[in-house]
Structure formats: C-alpha cells, structure tokens
C-alpha cells in the first residue's frame, strides 16, 4: 500500500501513517456509506445464490445502521457448495501450480487495489479503527503472496529422492505433495479478512477447492474477498462463499463426508466440537484449528517501563480486547509494580473511544449484544473479587447510546486462583498481578490451557530465558508496538500451542502450506 510514499502498513508500523492514507480512507468510506443496505448473495459454483431466509448485518458502533442483507444459507446450500467444489477439484488440482500462483497473485493485486473500500467495510462491520481495519486487508494480500512465494520457493513441493541401487534397473523416486480435495474455511469475526483470506489462499494455491463460511457478524468482508477471487478469474466452483448460522449451515458443512479438510479459526469451545465431530468419519482428515488465547505479559524489575506500558495497553485494548492475541494478563515484579500500574492507568484513560472510522479514535465498540453483556457480567464479577483501577462500565451517553461501547478496564488485586485468570474474556479487560520473582510469573503464565502469544519486558539475557520457558507459539520481548499482538506474515508466522492451535505450525510461516497437501511417492523403474 502507498508505494509512492515508501510506507508499508503492518500492525507494527500503523501508528503514524502518511496523510494520504487518511484521505483515501475517507473517500472510500463515503463511497461505501452511499451504498449501504444492499442485498448480497452467496456464491456457489460461480453463480449468485439467494435463500428464502435473510439476515441483517448491522454496524456495532451504530446498530441503527444496516450495512447489508445477507443469505441465511440452508443445509441444502451447504451441500450444493460442497458439490460444486468437488466437481471443480479435478481440473483445479491438475492445473499447473504456476498457473494457480498467477491467479492468486492477481487476486492479491485486486485486494490491494480495493484496500480502502475493503478497509472501510471492515471498520463498519467489525468496529475496528481505521488503521487496524486497513491492516486486516493489507495482511490478507500479504498472506496471499506469502502462499504463492512459498509454493515457488519449494518448486511446487516436488522433490527428487534417492535412487535405489538396483543392478540392471534405473529407479527414479519422486516425492510430490498433492491437494486433498474440498477444503472448508470457517472464520471468526475479529479478522474477517485475513482469517478468511489467508487459509483460503493456502488451500487454493495448493490445489484444493474451497468452501468458505464467515462469521455471521462479518459476512460482507468475506464477500469482498470472494469477489477478488472471482474477478481474478478463478474458475467456477473452485471457490464457494456461503453465509448463515454456525450451528446450522456451519454444522452441515462439518458433517459432510465430501469435505476433505478444514481450517477453523475461532473459539476453543466451537473448535473442539468441530474436532470431535469431524473425527466421525471413515478416516482421519486434516484439521487445522486456530483457537483462543489467554496471553500473558511478564515485566521484570529491569524492564523499560515506558515500553512495557505502551506495548501492554496497545495489546490489551487494540480492537477492544477482541484479538486472539490480546494481552489479558500481566505479571509484574514487585519492585516496579506501582510505577508500571500508574503508567498503564494513565495511558488507558487517554485512549480515545468512539466511531472507529474517525481518525482520532483508537477504541470502537465490541462486536455484538452478547459481547456487550459478557463485558458487563465480567466487570461485575471483577468488581466483587478485585479492584477496578479504571473502566468497568459500559458507555451510554451521546454518540455511545447507539452502539456497544465499553470502557477499557484494568483490574488489580484479583486472587490468583480466580477463574478469570484462565478464562478468555474477549472484551477489553486485563488483570494485573504483583509477583515476587520471574519464576513465579512464568509458572503462572504457563498455568492455562492456552498458549497463543506472550510478551516480556526485561534485559536481553532475561528475554532468552523467557523464550526458552514460555509455552506459546508467538513470543515477543521488549516490543513497544505491542506486548502480545501485531504479528505480520513473513515476519511473525502466527499460531498457538496447547489449546490455542492444533498443528504446531504457524500460519504465514515456512511450514504452513504442506498442511494443505498429502504426500505421494512416485517410484518408476526402467530396465537398463
Ligand atoms: P466463534 O464463535 O467460535 O465462531 C467462529 C466461526 O465458527 C464462525 O464463523 C461461527 O459462525 C462458526 N461456528 C459456530 N458454531 C459452529 C458449528 N457448530 N459448526 C461450524 N461452524 C460453527 O468465534 P468468534 O466469536 O467469531 O471469534 C472469536 C474467537 O476466535 C476467540 O476465541 C478468538 O481467540 C478466536 N480467534 C483465534 C485466532 C487464532 O489465530 N488462533 C484468531 C482470531 C480469533 P457464526 O458466526 O454464524 O456463529
Ligand atoms: Mg461469535
């Protein structure tokens, strides 16, 4: 993006973009706002598909604003999408990988061309501030390109193996990675672009055909990705886009025997259910699960406290605490506890809350009524059990009245055995603890079912100790840009350990694409 200025948007660089970035965003936002309330179909086998029942996509910052009308896909729609993908598999899987790479690169270019419109939709649909929203879209284009690059770097994953020493014969052995078939991508609301598009590109470039189902809170963003794939010229049926309820349409997709593999990104509970349901089949099918987090930051007595304070508040409250990588727990060594907590409270109180499309706003609303209620219940529980240092309340005055706005919340004095130290709240609430040593902090940090991201502030030697001992897939030390958030493809491949992820290999990383393929050995013998 913005190649003319030399600026590259990532989650680490996004805090101070050039001025033209704002102008483009505002122009695109005006165009998008002039086109609200339209009906959008599903795309099955290259055709628009409308169903009897519809649902509304509303803006969480202003629930009176209907963004679009979407299809409540049925079980039949799920079956039809799978059938269309199955039919397209033969040709697509036999298309030379270089041609698939070229098409996915073309789709990435279309994402770049449409980035401001897509960013405006993400901002309206998710409630993301404008830089976060544009980041989600830019990340998607980079994930597309990373998948293409990975295919090229590995020469299509075709490897000559050794030749058996057979007198009188010439043996050639070749290892090839081949696609599985119909691949299902089910994505969450919080990064609707990158977490639909990233797995979709990986599945497609490796030769699988695709059915994608976005979260019901964010169907529009995923539709725009589908349009980039369509406009890039992918053949009919190679990608299919369906919308509708997780427990109805989503469940029907999971239960279908013609689905060869799945990438699910979302909550632990739904992910584990999918894992179990998906296992009820004639053989084991690949299941890529990217699940929740309960991401800790540990702060040593030797830390730069200004870096720690800014990094922690950014990661705690960016996207209203609704990142899987959000920093939701902080363990601080006693000698610096009071000083750091004071800085954290000051920074938190300065964060501007409001309409997320506004350039000065850092925090938008939470995603829906259910999250809004969760926040209130957690705040009440934490008020009883600990000390709310700042926040703890929903915001209802003036412009806040029409959306799901809540105050970013810091909590101290919560007993270390309290359940909310281990539960992913997924709202802007972070709990702070005073610890006597780094060893105590590490023991607490690892004592959860999750292991997604983690952050540390201290000396370089302590940082090495942190990397060795922390149980998490993405770890950062001394990062003011974000204690636990802000991974970018090619720089920080993203994935979780333990209850945070199934494969132990990170998305946007060197080991990712092979997850979408199965190995076949070709042995050919010729008589000499
Ligand atoms: P969610 O409630 O688990 O939903 C995720 C997706 O699953 C949605 O598309 C949902 O559809 C669908 N779904 C629900 N029940 C289903 C079923 N029985 N069968 C098939 N699909 C079903 O998650 P969310 O609230 O959207 O997202 C937040 C969660 O995602 C958090 O836990 C967060 O940590 C996690 N997350 C993880 C990562 C990562 O990379 N590890 C990244 C981002 C988010 P409906 O919307 O229609 O219900
Ligand atoms: Mg949900």
Coordinates of C-alpha atoms and ligand atoms in Angstrom, one line a residue:
X1 CA 0.0 0.0 0.0
X2 CA 1.0 3.6 -0.6
X3 CA 4.1 2.5 -2.6
X4 CA 4.6 6.1 -3.7
X5 CA 5.4 7.2 -0.1
X6 CA 7.5 4.1 0.7
X7 CA 5.2 3.4 3.6
X8 CA 4.3 -0.2 4.3
X9 CA 1.4 -0.8 6.6
X10 CA 1.8 -3.5 9.2
X11 CA 0.4 -3.8 12.7
X12 CA 3.8 -2.6 13.9
X13 CA 4.1 0.4 11.6
X14 CA 0.4 1.5 11.6
X15 CA 0.5 4.1 14.4
X16 CA 1.6 7.0 12.3
X17 CA 0.6 6.6 8.6
X18 CA 1.2 9.3 6.0
X19 CA -1.6 11.8 5.4
X20 CA -2.8 10.4 2.1
X21 CA -3.7 7.2 3.8
X22 CA -6.4 9.1 5.7
X23 CA -7.6 11.0 2.6
X24 CA -8.0 7.7 0.6
X25 CA -9.8 6.0 3.5
X26 CA -12.2 8.9 4.0
X27 CA -13.1 9.0 0.3
X28 CA -13.7 5.2 0.2
X29 CA -15.7 5.4 3.4
X30 CA -18.1 8.0 1.8
X31 CA -18.5 5.7 -1.2
X32 CA -19.2 2.7 0.9
X33 CA -21.7 4.6 3.1
X34 CA -23.6 5.7 0.0
X35 CA -24.2 2.0 -0.8
X36 CA -25.4 0.6 2.4
X37 CA -28.4 -1.8 2.9
X38 CA -28.0 -3.8 -0.3
X39 CA -28.7 -7.5 -0.5
X40 CA -25.7 -9.8 -1.2
X41 CA -26.0 -13.3 -2.4
X42 CA -23.8 -16.3 -1.7
X43 CA -21.6 -17.6 -4.5
X44 CA -22.0 -21.3 -5.3
X45 CA -20.5 -22.8 -8.4
X46 CA -19.8 -19.4 -9.9
X47 CA -23.5 -18.3 -9.5
X48 CA -25.2 -15.9 -7.1
X49 CA -27.4 -17.9 -4.7
X50 CA -30.2 -16.5 -2.7
X51 CA -32.0 -18.3 0.0
X52 CA -35.5 -17.9 1.5
X53 CA -34.3 -16.6 4.8
X54 CA -32.1 -13.5 5.2
X55 CA -30.3 -11.8 8.0
X56 CA -29.1 -8.2 8.6
X57 CA -25.5 -7.1 9.0
X58 CA -25.5 -4.1 11.3
X59 CA -22.8 -1.7 12.4
X60 CA -21.8 -2.4 16.1
X61 CA -21.0 1.3 16.5
X62 CA -24.5 2.4 15.5
X63 CA -26.9 -0.5 15.5
X64 CA -29.5 1.6 13.6
X65 CA -27.2 1.3 10.5
X66 CA -28.0 -1.8 8.4
X67 CA -24.8 -2.4 6.3
X68 CA -26.3 -5.1 4.1
X69 CA -28.8 -8.0 3.9
X70 CA -27.2 -11.5 3.7
X71 CA -28.5 -15.0 3.0
X72 CA -29.2 -17.4 5.8
X73 CA -27.9 -20.4 4.0
X74 CA -29.6 -23.7 4.5
X75 CA -28.3 -27.3 4.8
X76 CA -29.1 -27.7 1.1
X77 CA -26.9 -24.7 0.3
X78 CA -24.1 -26.2 2.3
X79 CA -24.4 -29.5 0.3
X80 CA -24.6 -27.6 -3.0
X81 CA -21.4 -25.6 -2.2
X82 CA -19.6 -28.8 -1.4
X83 CA -20.8 -30.5 -4.5
X84 CA -19.7 -27.5 -6.7
X85 CA -16.2 -27.6 -5.0
X86 CA -16.0 -31.3 -5.5
X87 CA -16.9 -31.0 -9.2
X88 CA -14.2 -28.3 -9.7
X89 CA -11.5 -30.2 -7.9
X90 CA -10.4 -32.5 -10.8
X91 CA -9.4 -29.7 -13.1
X92 CA -8.1 -27.3 -10.5
X93 CA -5.9 -29.8 -8.8
X94 CA -4.4 -30.7 -12.3
X95 CA -3.8 -27.1 -13.2
X96 CA -0.1 -26.4 -13.1
X97 CA 0.8 -24.9 -9.8
X98 CA 2.4 -21.9 -11.6
X99 CA -1.0 -21.0 -13.1
X100 CA -2.7 -21.2 -9.7
X101 CA 0.1 -19.0 -8.3
X102 CA -0.6 -16.5 -11.0
X103 CA -4.3 -16.4 -10.3
X104 CA -3.8 -16.0 -6.5
X105 CA -1.3 -13.2 -7.1
X106 CA -3.9 -11.5 -9.4
X107 CA -6.4 -11.7 -6.5
X108 CA -3.8 -10.2 -4.2
X109 CA -3.4 -7.3 -6.6
X110 CA -7.2 -6.8 -6.6
X111 CA -7.2 -6.7 -2.8
X112 CA -4.5 -4.0 -2.9
X113 CA -6.5 -2.0 -5.4
X114 CA -9.6 -2.3 -3.3
X115 CA -7.9 -1.9 0.0
X116 CA -9.6 1.4 1.1
X117 CA -13.1 0.2 0.2
X118 CA -12.5 -3.1 1.9
X119 CA -10.9 -1.4 4.9
X120 CA -14.0 0.9 5.2
X121 CA -16.3 -2.2 5.2
X122 CA -14.1 -3.9 7.9
X123 CA -14.2 -0.8 10.0
X124 CA -18.0 -0.5 9.8
X125 CA -18.7 -4.2 10.1
X126 CA -16.2 -5.2 12.9
X127 CA -15.9 -1.8 14.7
X128 CA -12.1 -1.7 14.0
X129 CA -10.3 1.6 14.0
X130 CA -9.2 2.6 10.5
X131 CA -5.6 1.6 10.8
X132 CA -6.5 -1.8 12.2
X133 CA -9.1 -2.3 9.5
X134 CA -6.7 -1.4 6.7
X135 CA -4.1 -3.7 8.4
X136 CA -6.5 -6.6 8.2
X137 CA -6.9 -6.1 4.5
X138 CA -3.2 -5.5 3.8
X139 CA -2.3 -8.6 5.8
X140 CA -4.7 -10.6 3.6
X141 CA -2.9 -9.5 0.4
X142 CA 0.4 -10.4 2.0
X143 CA -0.9 -13.8 3.1
X144 CA -1.9 -14.5 -0.5
X145 CA 1.5 -13.5 -1.7
X146 CA 3.3 -15.5 1.0
X147 CA 1.4 -18.6 -0.1
X148 CA 2.5 -18.0 -3.7
X149 CA 6.1 -17.4 -2.7
X150 CA 6.1 -20.5 -0.6
X151 CA 4.9 -22.6 -3.5
X152 CA 7.7 -21.1 -5.7
X153 CA 10.4 -21.4 -3.1
X154 CA 9.6 -25.1 -2.9
X155 CA 9.2 -25.6 -6.6
X156 CA 5.7 -26.8 -6.2
X157 CA 6.8 -29.2 -3.4
X158 CA 8.2 -31.8 -5.9
X159 CA 11.4 -33.4 -4.6
X160 CA 13.7 -35.9 -6.3
X161 CA 14.6 -38.7 -3.8
X162 CA 17.4 -41.1 -3.8
X163 CA 17.7 -43.9 -6.4
X164 CA 17.6 -47.5 -5.1
X165 CA 20.8 -49.3 -6.1
X166 CA 19.2 -51.9 -8.4
X167 CA 21.7 -53.5 -10.8
X168 CA 20.1 -53.7 -14.2
X169 CA 17.4 -51.1 -13.4
X170 CA 17.1 -47.4 -13.3
X171 CA 15.0 -46.3 -10.3
X172 CA 13.5 -42.8 -10.0
X173 CA 11.8 -41.8 -6.9
X174 CA 9.9 -38.5 -6.6
X175 CA 8.0 -37.1 -3.6
X176 CA 5.1 -34.9 -4.6
X177 CA 2.7 -33.0 -2.3
X178 CA -0.8 -33.2 -3.7
X179 CA -4.1 -31.4 -2.6
X180 CA -6.7 -33.2 -0.5
X181 CA -9.9 -32.1 -2.2
X182 CA -12.7 -29.9 -0.9
X183 CA -11.3 -27.6 1.8
X184 CA -13.6 -25.9 4.3
X185 CA -12.6 -22.5 5.8
X186 CA -14.7 -21.3 8.8
X187 CA -13.6 -17.9 10.1
X188 CA -14.2 -15.6 13.1
X189 CA -15.5 -12.1 13.2
X190 CA -12.4 -10.3 14.5
X191 CA -10.0 -10.6 11.5
X192 CA -12.7 -11.4 8.9
X193 CA -10.4 -10.5 6.0
X194 CA -7.0 -12.1 7.0
X195 CA -8.5 -15.2 8.7
X196 CA -10.8 -16.0 5.8
X197 CA -8.4 -15.0 3.0
X198 CA -5.2 -16.4 4.5
X199 CA -6.4 -20.0 4.8
X200 CA -8.4 -19.7 1.6
X201 CA -5.3 -18.7 -0.4
X202 CA -3.3 -21.6 1.1
X203 CA -6.0 -24.1 0.3
X204 CA -6.4 -22.8 -3.3
X205 CA -2.8 -22.3 -4.3
X206 CA -2.0 -25.9 -3.2
X207 CA -4.8 -27.2 -5.5
X208 CA -7.7 -27.7 -3.1
X209 CA -11.1 -26.3 -3.9
X210 CA -12.8 -24.1 -1.4
X211 CA -16.0 -23.5 0.6
X212 CA -15.7 -20.5 2.9
X213 CA -18.1 -19.6 5.7
X214 CA -17.5 -16.4 7.6
X215 CA -18.9 -15.4 11.0
X216 CA -22.4 -14.2 11.0
X217 CA -21.2 -10.8 12.3
X218 CA -18.9 -10.3 9.3
X219 CA -20.4 -11.7 6.1
X220 CA -19.6 -8.6 4.0
X221 CA -15.9 -8.6 4.3
X222 CA -15.7 -12.2 3.3
X223 CA -18.0 -11.5 0.3
X224 CA -15.4 -8.9 -0.9
X225 CA -12.6 -11.5 -0.7
X226 CA -14.8 -13.8 -2.7
X227 CA -15.3 -11.1 -5.3
X228 CA -11.5 -10.6 -5.6
X229 CA -11.1 -14.4 -6.3
X230 CA -14.0 -14.2 -8.8
X231 CA -12.6 -11.2 -10.6
X232 CA -9.1 -12.6 -10.7
X233 CA -10.6 -15.3 -12.9
X234 CA -10.7 -18.4 -10.7
X235 CA -12.9 -21.0 -12.4
X236 CA -16.5 -21.6 -11.3
X237 CA -16.8 -23.8 -8.2
X238 CA -13.1 -23.5 -7.3
X239 CA -14.1 -21.2 -4.5
X240 CA -17.6 -21.0 -3.0
X241 CA -18.9 -18.5 -0.5
X242 CA -21.7 -19.3 1.8
X243 CA -23.3 -17.4 4.7
X244 CA -25.5 -18.5 7.6
X245 CA -25.6 -19.8 11.2
X246 CA -22.7 -21.7 12.6
X247 CA -24.8 -24.3 14.3
X248 CA -26.9 -24.8 11.2
X249 CA -25.1 -24.2 7.9
X250 CA -21.7 -24.5 9.6
X251 CA -22.5 -27.8 11.3
X252 CA -23.9 -29.2 8.0
X253 CA -20.5 -28.4 6.3
X254 CA -18.6 -30.1 9.1
X255 CA -20.7 -33.2 8.9
X256 CA -20.5 -33.7 5.2
X257 CA -18.3 -36.7 4.2
X258 CA -17.0 -34.9 1.0
X259 CA -15.2 -32.3 2.9
X260 CA -11.5 -33.4 2.8
X261 CA -10.0 -30.9 5.3
X262 CA -10.9 -27.9 7.4
X263 CA -9.3 -24.7 8.7
X264 CA -11.3 -23.4 11.6
X265 CA -10.3 -20.2 13.3
X266 CA -12.5 -19.2 16.3
X267 CA -13.2 -20.1 19.9
X268 CA -11.8 -23.1 21.8
X269 CA -15.3 -24.5 22.5
X270 CA -16.5 -24.4 18.9
X271 CA -13.1 -25.6 17.7
X272 CA -13.0 -28.6 20.0
X273 CA -16.6 -29.5 19.0
X274 CA -15.6 -29.3 15.3
X275 CA -12.5 -31.5 16.0
X276 CA -14.7 -34.2 17.6
X277 CA -17.5 -34.0 15.0
X278 CA -15.0 -34.0 12.2
X279 CA -13.5 -37.2 13.5
X280 CA -16.7 -39.1 13.0
X281 CA -15.8 -40.3 9.5
X282 CA -14.2 -43.3 7.7
X283 CA -10.7 -41.9 8.0
X284 CA -8.7 -39.1 9.7
X285 CA -9.0 -35.8 7.9
X286 CA -6.6 -32.9 8.3
X287 CA -8.0 -30.4 10.8
X288 CA -6.3 -27.0 11.2
X289 CA -7.6 -25.3 14.3
X290 CA -6.6 -21.8 15.4
X291 CA -8.3 -21.1 18.7
X292 CA -8.4 -18.7 21.6
X293 CA -5.8 -17.2 23.8
X294 CA -5.1 -16.0 27.3
X295 CA -2.0 -14.1 26.5
X296 CA 0.3 -13.0 29.3
X297 CA 2.9 -10.2 29.6
X298 CA 5.7 -10.6 32.1
X299 CA 7.5 -7.5 33.3
X300 CA 10.9 -7.8 35.0
X301 CA 12.2 -5.3 37.6
X302 CA 14.8 -4.4 34.9
X303 CA 12.3 -3.5 32.2
X304 CA 12.0 -0.2 30.4
X305 CA 8.6 0.6 31.9
X306 CA 7.6 3.1 29.2
X307 CA 8.0 0.5 26.5
X308 CA 6.1 -2.0 28.7
X309 CA 3.3 0.4 29.4
X310 CA 2.6 1.3 25.8
X311 CA 3.1 -2.2 24.5
X312 CA 0.7 -3.7 27.1
X313 CA -2.0 -1.1 26.7
X314 CA -1.9 -1.4 22.9
X315 CA -2.2 -5.2 23.1
X316 CA -4.8 -5.2 25.9
X317 CA -7.2 -2.8 24.2
X318 CA -6.5 -2.7 20.5
X319 CA -9.7 -3.9 18.7
X320 CA -11.4 -3.6 22.1
X321 CA -9.6 -6.6 23.5
X322 CA -11.1 -8.8 20.8
X323 CA -7.9 -10.1 19.3
X324 CA -7.0 -13.8 19.9
X325 CA -3.6 -12.3 20.8
X326 CA -4.9 -9.7 23.2
X327 CA -2.8 -9.2 26.3
X328 CA -5.3 -10.2 29.0
X329 CA -2.9 -10.9 32.0
X330 CA 0.1 -9.0 33.2
X331 CA 2.6 -10.3 35.8
X332 CA 4.8 -7.6 37.2
X333 CA 7.8 -7.9 39.5
X334 CA 7.0 -6.2 42.9
X335 CA 9.7 -3.5 42.8
X336 CA 8.3 -1.9 39.6
X337 CA 4.6 -2.8 40.1
X338 CA 3.3 0.5 41.4
X339 CA 5.2 2.6 38.9
X340 CA 4.1 0.5 35.9
X341 CA 0.5 0.3 37.1
X342 CA 0.3 4.0 37.3
X343 CA 1.6 4.3 33.7
X344 CA -0.9 1.7 32.5
X345 CA -3.8 3.5 34.0
X346 CA -2.7 6.9 32.6
X347 CA -2.3 5.5 29.1
X348 CA -5.6 3.6 29.3
X349 CA -7.5 6.7 30.3
X350 CA -6.1 8.6 27.4
X351 CA -7.3 6.2 24.8
X352 CA -10.0 7.7 22.6
X353 CA -13.2 5.7 22.3
X354 CA -15.8 6.4 19.6
X355 CA -16.8 5.9 16.0
X356 CA -13.9 3.7 14.8
X357 CA -13.9 5.2 11.3
X358 CA -12.9 8.5 12.9
X359 CA -9.1 9.1 12.5
X360 CA -8.6 10.1 16.1
X361 CA -10.3 7.0 17.6
X362 CA -8.4 4.1 19.0
X363 CA -11.3 2.0 20.5
X364 CA -14.5 1.2 18.7
X365 CA -17.4 -0.9 20.1
X366 CA -17.4 -4.6 21.0
X367 CA -18.9 -6.8 18.3
X368 CA -22.5 -7.5 19.4
X369 CA -25.1 -7.6 22.2
X370 CA -23.7 -10.9 23.5
X371 CA -20.2 -9.4 24.0
X372 CA -21.7 -6.3 25.5
X373 CA -23.4 -8.4 28.0
X374 CA -20.3 -10.5 28.7
X375 CA -18.4 -7.3 29.4
X376 CA -21.0 -6.2 32.0
X377 CA -21.1 -9.6 33.7
X378 CA -17.3 -9.9 33.9
X379 CA -17.0 -6.3 35.1
X380 CA -19.5 -7.0 37.9
X381 CA -17.7 -10.2 38.9
X382 CA -14.3 -8.5 38.9
X383 CA -15.7 -5.6 40.9
X384 CA -16.7 -8.1 43.6
X385 CA -13.4 -10.1 43.5
X386 CA -10.7 -7.4 42.8
X387 CA -10.2 -3.7 42.4
X388 CA -11.2 -2.0 39.1
X389 CA -8.4 0.6 38.6
X390 CA -10.1 2.2 35.5
X391 CA -13.1 1.4 33.3
X392 CA -15.5 -1.3 34.4
X393 CA -18.5 0.5 32.8
X394 CA -20.4 0.5 29.6
X395 CA -20.7 3.9 27.8
X396 CA -24.1 5.1 27.0
X397 CA -24.0 8.9 26.8
X398 CA -24.4 10.8 23.5
X399 CA -23.0 9.0 20.4
X400 CA -22.3 6.0 22.5
X401 CA -26.0 5.3 23.0
X402 CA -26.5 3.6 19.7
X403 CA -23.5 1.2 19.8
X404 CA -21.9 -1.5 22.0
X405 CA -19.3 0.8 23.7
X406 CA -17.4 -0.1 26.8
X407 CA -14.6 1.4 28.8
X408 CA -11.1 -0.3 28.6
X409 CA -10.7 -1.9 32.0
X410 CA -7.7 -2.7 34.3
X411 CA -8.1 -4.8 37.3
X412 CA -5.8 -5.3 40.3
X413 CA -5.9 -7.5 43.5
X414 CA -7.7 -10.3 41.8
X415 CA -6.9 -13.5 43.8
X416 CA -4.5 -15.7 41.7
X417 CA -6.9 -18.6 41.9
X418 CA -9.8 -16.7 40.5
X419 CA -11.4 -18.3 37.4
X420 CA -11.0 -15.2 35.2
X421 CA -7.2 -15.6 35.2
X422 CA -7.7 -18.6 33.0
X423 CA -10.9 -17.8 31.0
X424 CA -10.7 -15.9 27.7
X425 CA -13.0 -12.9 28.2
X426 CA -12.6 -11.4 24.7
X427 CA -13.5 -7.9 25.8
X428 CA -11.2 -5.0 26.8
X429 CA -10.5 -6.2 30.4
X430 CA -6.9 -7.0 31.6
X431 CA -5.9 -8.2 35.0
X432 CA -2.7 -7.2 36.7
X433 CA -0.7 -9.2 39.3
X434 CA 2.3 -8.4 41.5
X435 CA 4.8 -11.3 41.6
X436 CA 7.9 -11.8 43.8
X437 CA 10.1 -13.3 41.1
X438 CA 10.2 -14.0 37.3
X439 CA 10.0 -17.7 38.1
X440 CA 6.7 -17.2 39.9
X441 CA 5.5 -15.1 36.8
X442 CA 6.5 -17.9 34.4
X443 CA 4.7 -20.6 36.5
X444 CA 1.5 -18.5 36.4
X445 CA 1.9 -17.5 32.8
X446 CA 2.1 -21.2 31.7
X447 CA -0.7 -22.5 34.0
X448 CA -3.5 -22.1 31.5
X449 CA -4.9 -24.3 28.7
X450 CA -4.0 -21.8 26.1
X451 CA -0.6 -21.0 24.5
X452 CA -1.0 -18.5 21.7
X453 CA 1.1 -15.4 22.2
X454 CA 3.2 -13.9 25.1
X455 CA 5.2 -10.8 25.9
X456 CA 8.2 -10.0 28.0
X457 CA 10.0 -6.8 29.1
X458 CA 13.4 -7.0 30.7
X459 CA 17.1 -7.5 29.9
X460 CA 18.2 -9.4 26.7
X461 CA 19.5 -12.2 28.9
X462 CA 16.2 -12.5 30.7
X463 CA 14.5 -12.4 27.3
X464 CA 16.4 -15.6 26.3
X465 CA 15.2 -17.2 29.5
X466 CA 11.6 -16.1 28.6
X467 CA 11.8 -17.6 25.1
X468 CA 13.0 -20.9 26.4
X469 CA 10.4 -21.3 29.1
X470 CA 7.2 -19.8 27.9
X471 CA 4.6 -22.1 26.4
X472 CA 3.3 -20.1 23.4
X473 CA 3.6 -20.1 19.6
X474 CA 4.3 -16.4 19.1
X475 CA 6.5 -14.6 21.6
X476 CA 7.9 -11.1 21.8
X477 CA 10.4 -9.3 24.0
X478 CA 10.7 -5.6 24.7
X479 CA 8.2 -4.6 22.0
X480 CA 6.6 -1.2 22.5
X481 CA 4.5 -1.8 19.3
X482 CA 2.5 -4.4 21.1
X483 CA 3.3 -6.8 24.0
X484 CA 1.5 -9.7 22.6
X485 CA -0.2 -8.5 19.4
X486 CA 0.7 -7.4 15.9
X487 CA 2.1 -10.5 14.1
X488 CA 2.7 -10.0 10.3
X489 CA 3.1 -12.7 7.7
X490 CA 6.7 -13.2 6.7
X491 CA 7.8 -11.6 9.9
X492 CA 5.9 -13.4 12.7
X493 CA 4.1 -16.5 11.5
X494 CA 1.1 -16.9 13.7
X495 CA -0.2 -20.0 15.6
X496 CA -0.7 -21.4 19.0
X497 CA 0.4 -24.2 21.3
X498 CA -1.8 -26.3 23.6
X499 CA -5.5 -25.3 23.5
X500 CA -4.7 -22.4 21.1
X501 CA -4.0 -24.5 18.0
X502 CA -3.9 -28.0 16.6
X503 CA -0.9 -28.3 14.2
X504 CA 2.0 -26.7 16.0
X505 CA 2.9 -24.9 12.7
X506 CA 2.1 -21.3 12.3
X507 CA 0.1 -19.6 9.6
X508 CA 2.0 -17.4 7.2
X509 CA 5.2 -19.4 8.0
X510 CA 7.6 -21.8 6.4
X511 CA 5.8 -25.0 7.4
X512 CA 2.2 -23.9 6.6
X513 CA 1.5 -24.8 3.0
X514 CA 2.3 -28.5 3.5
X515 CA -0.6 -28.8 5.9
X516 CA -2.9 -28.4 2.9
X517 CA -1.4 -31.3 0.9
X518 CA -0.7 -35.0 1.2
X519 CA 2.5 -36.7 0.1
X520 CA 2.7 -39.2 -2.7
X521 CA 5.8 -41.1 -3.7
X522 CA 6.3 -41.9 -7.4
X523 CA 8.6 -44.8 -8.0
X524 CA 9.3 -45.6 -11.6
X525 CA 11.6 -48.5 -12.6
X526 CA 13.2 -48.8 -16.1
X527 CA 15.1 -51.8 -17.2
X528 CA 18.5 -50.9 -18.4
Ligands
LIG1 P1 -16.7 -18.5 17.3 O1 -17.9 -18.0 18.0 O2 -16.1 -19.7 17.7 O3 -17.1 -18.6 15.7 C1 -16.1 -18.8 14.7 C2 -16.8 -19.4 13.5 O4 -17.4 -20.7 13.7 C3 -18.0 -18.5 13.0 O5 -18.0 -18.5 11.6 C4 -19.2 -19.3 13.5 O6 -20.4 -19.0 12.8 C5 -18.7 -20.7 13.3 N1 -19.4 -21.7 14.0 C6 -20.1 -21.6 15.2 N2 -20.6 -22.8 15.6 C7 -20.3 -23.7 14.6 C8 -20.5 -25.1 14.4 N3 -21.2 -25.9 15.2 N4 -20.1 -25.7 13.2 C9 -19.4 -24.9 12.3 N5 -19.1 -23.6 12.5 C10 -19.5 -23.0 13.6 O7 -15.6 -17.4 17.3 P2 -15.8 -15.8 17.1 O8 -16.5 -15.2 18.3 O9 -16.2 -15.4 15.8 O10 -14.2 -15.3 17.2 C11 -13.6 -15.2 18.5 C12 -12.7 -16.4 18.8 O11 -11.8 -16.7 17.8 C13 -11.9 -16.1 20.1 O12 -11.9 -17.2 20.9 C14 -10.5 -15.9 19.5 O13 -9.4 -16.1 20.4 C15 -10.5 -16.8 18.3 N6 -9.5 -16.4 17.3 C16 -8.4 -17.2 17.2 C17 -7.4 -16.8 16.3 C18 -6.1 -17.6 16.1 O14 -5.4 -17.4 15.1 N7 -5.8 -18.5 16.9 C19 -7.6 -15.7 15.5 C20 -8.8 -14.9 15.7 C21 -9.7 -15.3 16.6 P3 -21.5 -17.9 13.4 O15 -20.8 -16.6 13.5 O16 -22.5 -18.0 12.4 O17 -21.9 -18.5 14.7
LIG2 MG1 -19.3 -15.5 17.6

